Amino acid sequence: MDKFEDLLKTSELYLRRVDKFLDEYEAKLDDVTSNRISYLFHEFPNYTEMQGQLRNILTSLKTASFVNCWHLNDSEHLKMWKEYCGESGGVVIKTSVHCLIDSILLHDFGPMHFRPVAYGKRDLTELDLRFPLELLNFKEEQFRFENEFRVTLLYIKNDRNLDELEEFEEVIINPPNEAVRLKVNLQQLIQELVISPFASNDCRQRIHNLCLKYLDLMPTDSILQA
């Protein structure tokens, strides 16, 4: 409920920095990825140095990548309600991938990536290291029930104008320590609301009041009684 209220009050999506996630396997550079890196450079005389540099880049990718997570499904999922809302109740925002992408207003933080998460073991043929954000789209099999769709931002904003930079000049990027917030059009993002089946009457009333205040939305019985 607090996250829902924050979204309505600020009109901002919250993107968490990847290295701040609790899951230690997020964007982990495992043996499969390392072997692929070795293969990419094995024909070069300085392949060891090149491999090490790319490993450093991919490792630092976690501190420059920010993610906002969604659940792909055609219906409600009881385990998702329990995992993410618990007994206190909460609310689901229903939207489409198209509306989600179009609701994000212009910004200068960096390029974005929109894609479902793949679950299970990584396959060498599926991993394209020319696009390093692919590393952020794999999770362990145990999380498959989340059926996650990710909004990913690669933070490259700096104080220098790109037109002023010299060729091959190094630029230091200092991404925010915790999160990035992106302004969104709430009316375009929020297509429907579904209240948790475990929500208390107080929780339902709070949602009702927030909708009236921030969405110009008159809640109907279908919204207040999920």
Coordinates of C-alpha atoms in Angstrom, one line a residue:
M1 CA 0.0 0.0 0.0
D2 CA 2.8 2.4 0.8
K3 CA 4.4 1.8 -2.7
F4 CA 1.0 2.3 -4.3
E5 CA 0.5 5.6 -2.5
D6 CA 4.0 6.7 -3.3
L7 CA 3.4 6.1 -7.0
L8 CA 0.2 8.1 -7.0
K9 CA 1.6 11.0 -5.0
T10 CA 4.8 11.4 -7.1
S11 CA 3.7 10.0 -10.5
E12 CA 7.1 8.2 -10.5
L13 CA 8.1 4.6 -11.1
Y14 CA 10.7 3.4 -8.6
L15 CA 13.6 1.5 -10.2
R16 CA 15.9 -0.3 -7.7
R17 CA 19.6 -0.6 -8.3
V18 CA 20.4 -4.2 -9.2
D19 CA 23.2 -4.7 -6.7
K20 CA 20.8 -3.7 -3.9
F21 CA 18.5 -6.6 -4.5
L22 CA 18.4 -9.3 -1.8
D23 CA 18.9 -12.1 -4.4
E24 CA 22.6 -12.7 -4.6
Y25 CA 22.3 -14.4 -8.0
E26 CA 21.0 -11.2 -9.7
A27 CA 23.1 -10.6 -12.8
K28 CA 25.7 -13.0 -11.5
L29 CA 28.7 -13.6 -13.8
D30 CA 28.7 -17.4 -13.6
D31 CA 30.9 -20.0 -15.3
V32 CA 28.7 -20.2 -18.4
T33 CA 29.1 -16.4 -18.9
S34 CA 32.8 -16.6 -18.2
N35 CA 33.3 -19.4 -20.7
R36 CA 31.4 -17.3 -23.3
I37 CA 33.7 -14.4 -22.7
S38 CA 36.7 -16.6 -23.2
Y39 CA 35.3 -17.8 -26.5
L40 CA 34.7 -14.3 -27.7
F41 CA 38.4 -13.3 -27.4
H42 CA 40.4 -16.5 -27.7
E43 CA 41.8 -15.6 -31.2
F44 CA 43.3 -12.3 -29.9
P45 CA 46.9 -12.3 -28.6
N46 CA 45.9 -10.2 -25.6
Y47 CA 42.7 -12.1 -25.0
T48 CA 43.4 -12.5 -21.3
E49 CA 43.5 -8.8 -20.8
M50 CA 40.5 -8.2 -23.0
Q51 CA 38.5 -10.9 -21.1
G52 CA 39.4 -9.3 -17.7
Q53 CA 38.3 -5.8 -18.9
L54 CA 35.0 -7.1 -20.1
R55 CA 34.4 -9.0 -16.8
N56 CA 35.0 -5.8 -15.0
I57 CA 32.5 -4.0 -17.2
L58 CA 29.9 -6.7 -16.7
T59 CA 30.4 -6.7 -13.0
S60 CA 30.1 -3.0 -12.7
L61 CA 26.9 -3.2 -14.8
K62 CA 25.1 -4.2 -11.6
T63 CA 25.8 -0.8 -10.1
A64 CA 24.6 1.1 -13.1
S65 CA 21.4 -0.9 -13.9
F66 CA 18.1 -0.1 -12.3
V67 CA 15.0 -2.3 -12.5
N68 CA 11.2 -2.0 -12.0
C69 CA 9.4 -5.4 -11.9
W70 CA 6.0 -6.5 -13.1
H71 CA 4.0 -9.7 -13.2
L72 CA 2.8 -11.1 -16.6
N73 CA -0.5 -13.0 -16.3
D74 CA -4.1 -13.0 -17.6
S75 CA -5.5 -13.5 -14.1
E76 CA -4.7 -13.1 -10.4
H77 CA -2.1 -15.4 -8.8
L78 CA -2.7 -16.4 -5.2
K79 CA 1.0 -17.0 -4.4
M80 CA 1.9 -13.5 -5.7
W81 CA -0.7 -11.9 -3.4
K82 CA 0.7 -13.8 -0.4
E83 CA 4.4 -13.1 -1.3
Y84 CA 4.0 -9.4 -2.1
C85 CA 1.0 -8.1 -0.1
G86 CA 0.7 -10.6 2.8
E87 CA -2.2 -10.4 5.2
S88 CA -2.2 -6.6 5.3
G89 CA -3.6 -6.4 1.8
G90 CA -2.6 -4.4 -1.2
V91 CA -3.6 -3.6 -4.7
V92 CA -2.6 -4.7 -8.2
I93 CA -2.2 -2.2 -11.0
K94 CA -3.3 -3.7 -14.3
T95 CA -1.8 -2.4 -17.5
S96 CA -0.4 -3.6 -20.8
V97 CA 3.2 -3.7 -22.0
H98 CA 2.3 -1.0 -24.6
C99 CA 0.7 1.3 -22.0
L100 CA 3.6 0.7 -19.5
I101 CA 6.2 1.7 -22.0
D102 CA 4.2 4.7 -23.4
S103 CA 3.5 6.0 -19.9
I104 CA 7.1 6.7 -19.1
L105 CA 8.0 10.3 -19.8
L106 CA 11.1 11.5 -21.6
H107 CA 14.3 11.5 -19.4
D108 CA 18.1 11.7 -19.9
F109 CA 19.2 9.0 -17.5
G110 CA 20.1 6.5 -20.1
P111 CA 18.8 3.8 -22.5
M112 CA 16.0 1.4 -21.4
H113 CA 15.2 -2.2 -22.0
F114 CA 11.8 -3.9 -21.7
R115 CA 11.7 -7.7 -21.6
P116 CA 10.3 -10.8 -19.8
V117 CA 12.7 -12.6 -17.5
A118 CA 13.9 -16.1 -18.6
Y119 CA 14.1 -18.8 -15.9
G120 CA 16.3 -21.8 -15.4
K121 CA 19.9 -22.4 -16.5
R122 CA 21.6 -20.1 -19.0
D123 CA 22.3 -21.5 -22.4
L124 CA 25.3 -20.2 -24.3
T125 CA 23.2 -19.9 -27.5
E126 CA 20.7 -17.6 -25.7
L127 CA 23.2 -15.2 -24.2
D128 CA 24.1 -12.2 -26.4
L129 CA 27.0 -10.4 -24.7
R130 CA 26.9 -7.7 -27.4
F131 CA 23.9 -6.5 -25.3
P132 CA 25.0 -6.8 -21.7
L133 CA 21.6 -6.1 -20.2
E134 CA 20.8 -9.7 -21.2
L135 CA 22.6 -10.6 -17.9
L136 CA 19.7 -9.0 -16.0
N137 CA 17.0 -11.2 -17.6
F138 CA 17.8 -14.6 -16.1
K139 CA 16.6 -15.9 -12.7
E140 CA 16.7 -19.3 -10.9
E141 CA 13.9 -21.8 -11.7
Q142 CA 12.4 -21.4 -8.2
F143 CA 11.2 -17.9 -9.1
R144 CA 9.3 -18.9 -12.2
F145 CA 5.9 -18.3 -10.5
E146 CA 6.7 -14.6 -10.6
N147 CA 6.5 -14.6 -14.4
E148 CA 8.4 -11.3 -14.3
F149 CA 8.5 -8.5 -16.9
R150 CA 11.3 -6.0 -16.3
V151 CA 11.7 -2.3 -17.0
T152 CA 15.5 -1.8 -17.0
L153 CA 17.5 1.4 -17.2
L154 CA 21.2 1.6 -17.8
Y155 CA 22.3 4.8 -16.1
I156 CA 24.8 6.8 -18.2
K157 CA 23.9 10.4 -17.2
N158 CA 26.9 12.6 -16.5
D159 CA 27.8 16.2 -16.0
R160 CA 29.5 16.5 -19.4
N161 CA 27.8 17.2 -22.7
L162 CA 28.5 14.3 -25.1
D163 CA 29.3 16.8 -27.8
E164 CA 32.2 18.2 -25.7
L165 CA 33.9 14.8 -25.2
E166 CA 37.1 13.9 -27.0
E167 CA 37.4 10.6 -28.8
F168 CA 38.1 7.7 -26.4
E169 CA 37.9 10.1 -23.4
E170 CA 36.9 8.3 -20.2
V171 CA 33.8 9.6 -18.5
I172 CA 33.1 8.7 -14.9
I173 CA 29.5 7.8 -14.2
N174 CA 28.1 8.1 -10.7
P175 CA 24.8 6.4 -10.5
P176 CA 22.4 7.0 -7.6
N177 CA 23.1 4.8 -4.6
E178 CA 19.7 3.2 -4.2
A179 CA 17.2 4.0 -7.0
V180 CA 16.1 6.0 -10.0
R181 CA 12.6 7.5 -10.3
L182 CA 11.0 8.0 -13.7
K183 CA 8.1 10.3 -14.2
V184 CA 5.0 8.6 -15.7
N185 CA 1.6 9.5 -16.9
L186 CA -0.7 7.7 -14.4
Q187 CA -3.8 7.9 -16.5
Q188 CA -2.0 6.0 -19.3
L189 CA -0.3 3.6 -17.0
I190 CA -3.2 2.5 -14.8
Q191 CA -5.9 0.7 -16.8
E192 CA -7.5 -1.0 -13.8
L193 CA -7.1 -1.8 -10.1
V194 CA -7.6 -5.0 -8.3
I195 CA -7.7 -5.1 -4.5
S196 CA -6.1 -8.0 -2.6
P197 CA -8.6 -10.7 -1.5
F198 CA -7.0 -10.4 2.0
A199 CA -7.4 -6.6 2.2
S200 CA -9.1 -5.2 5.3
N201 CA -12.0 -2.7 5.1
D202 CA -9.5 0.1 6.1
C203 CA -7.2 -0.9 3.3
R204 CA -10.1 -0.8 0.8
Q205 CA -11.2 2.6 2.0
R206 CA -7.6 3.9 1.7
I207 CA -7.5 2.8 -1.9
H208 CA -10.9 4.4 -2.5
N209 CA -9.7 7.7 -1.1
L210 CA -6.4 7.6 -3.1
C211 CA -8.2 7.0 -6.3
L212 CA -10.5 9.9 -5.8
K213 CA -7.6 12.2 -4.9
Y214 CA -5.0 11.3 -7.5
L215 CA -6.7 9.5 -10.4
D216 CA -10.0 11.3 -10.9
L217 CA -11.4 7.9 -10.6
M218 CA -14.7 7.0 -9.0
P219 CA -14.1 3.5 -7.6
T220 CA -16.8 1.0 -8.6
D221 CA -17.8 -2.2 -6.8
S222 CA -15.6 -4.2 -9.1
I223 CA -12.6 -2.1 -7.8
L224 CA -13.5 -2.2 -4.2
Q225 CA -14.4 -5.8 -4.1
A226 CA -11.7 -7.8 -5.9

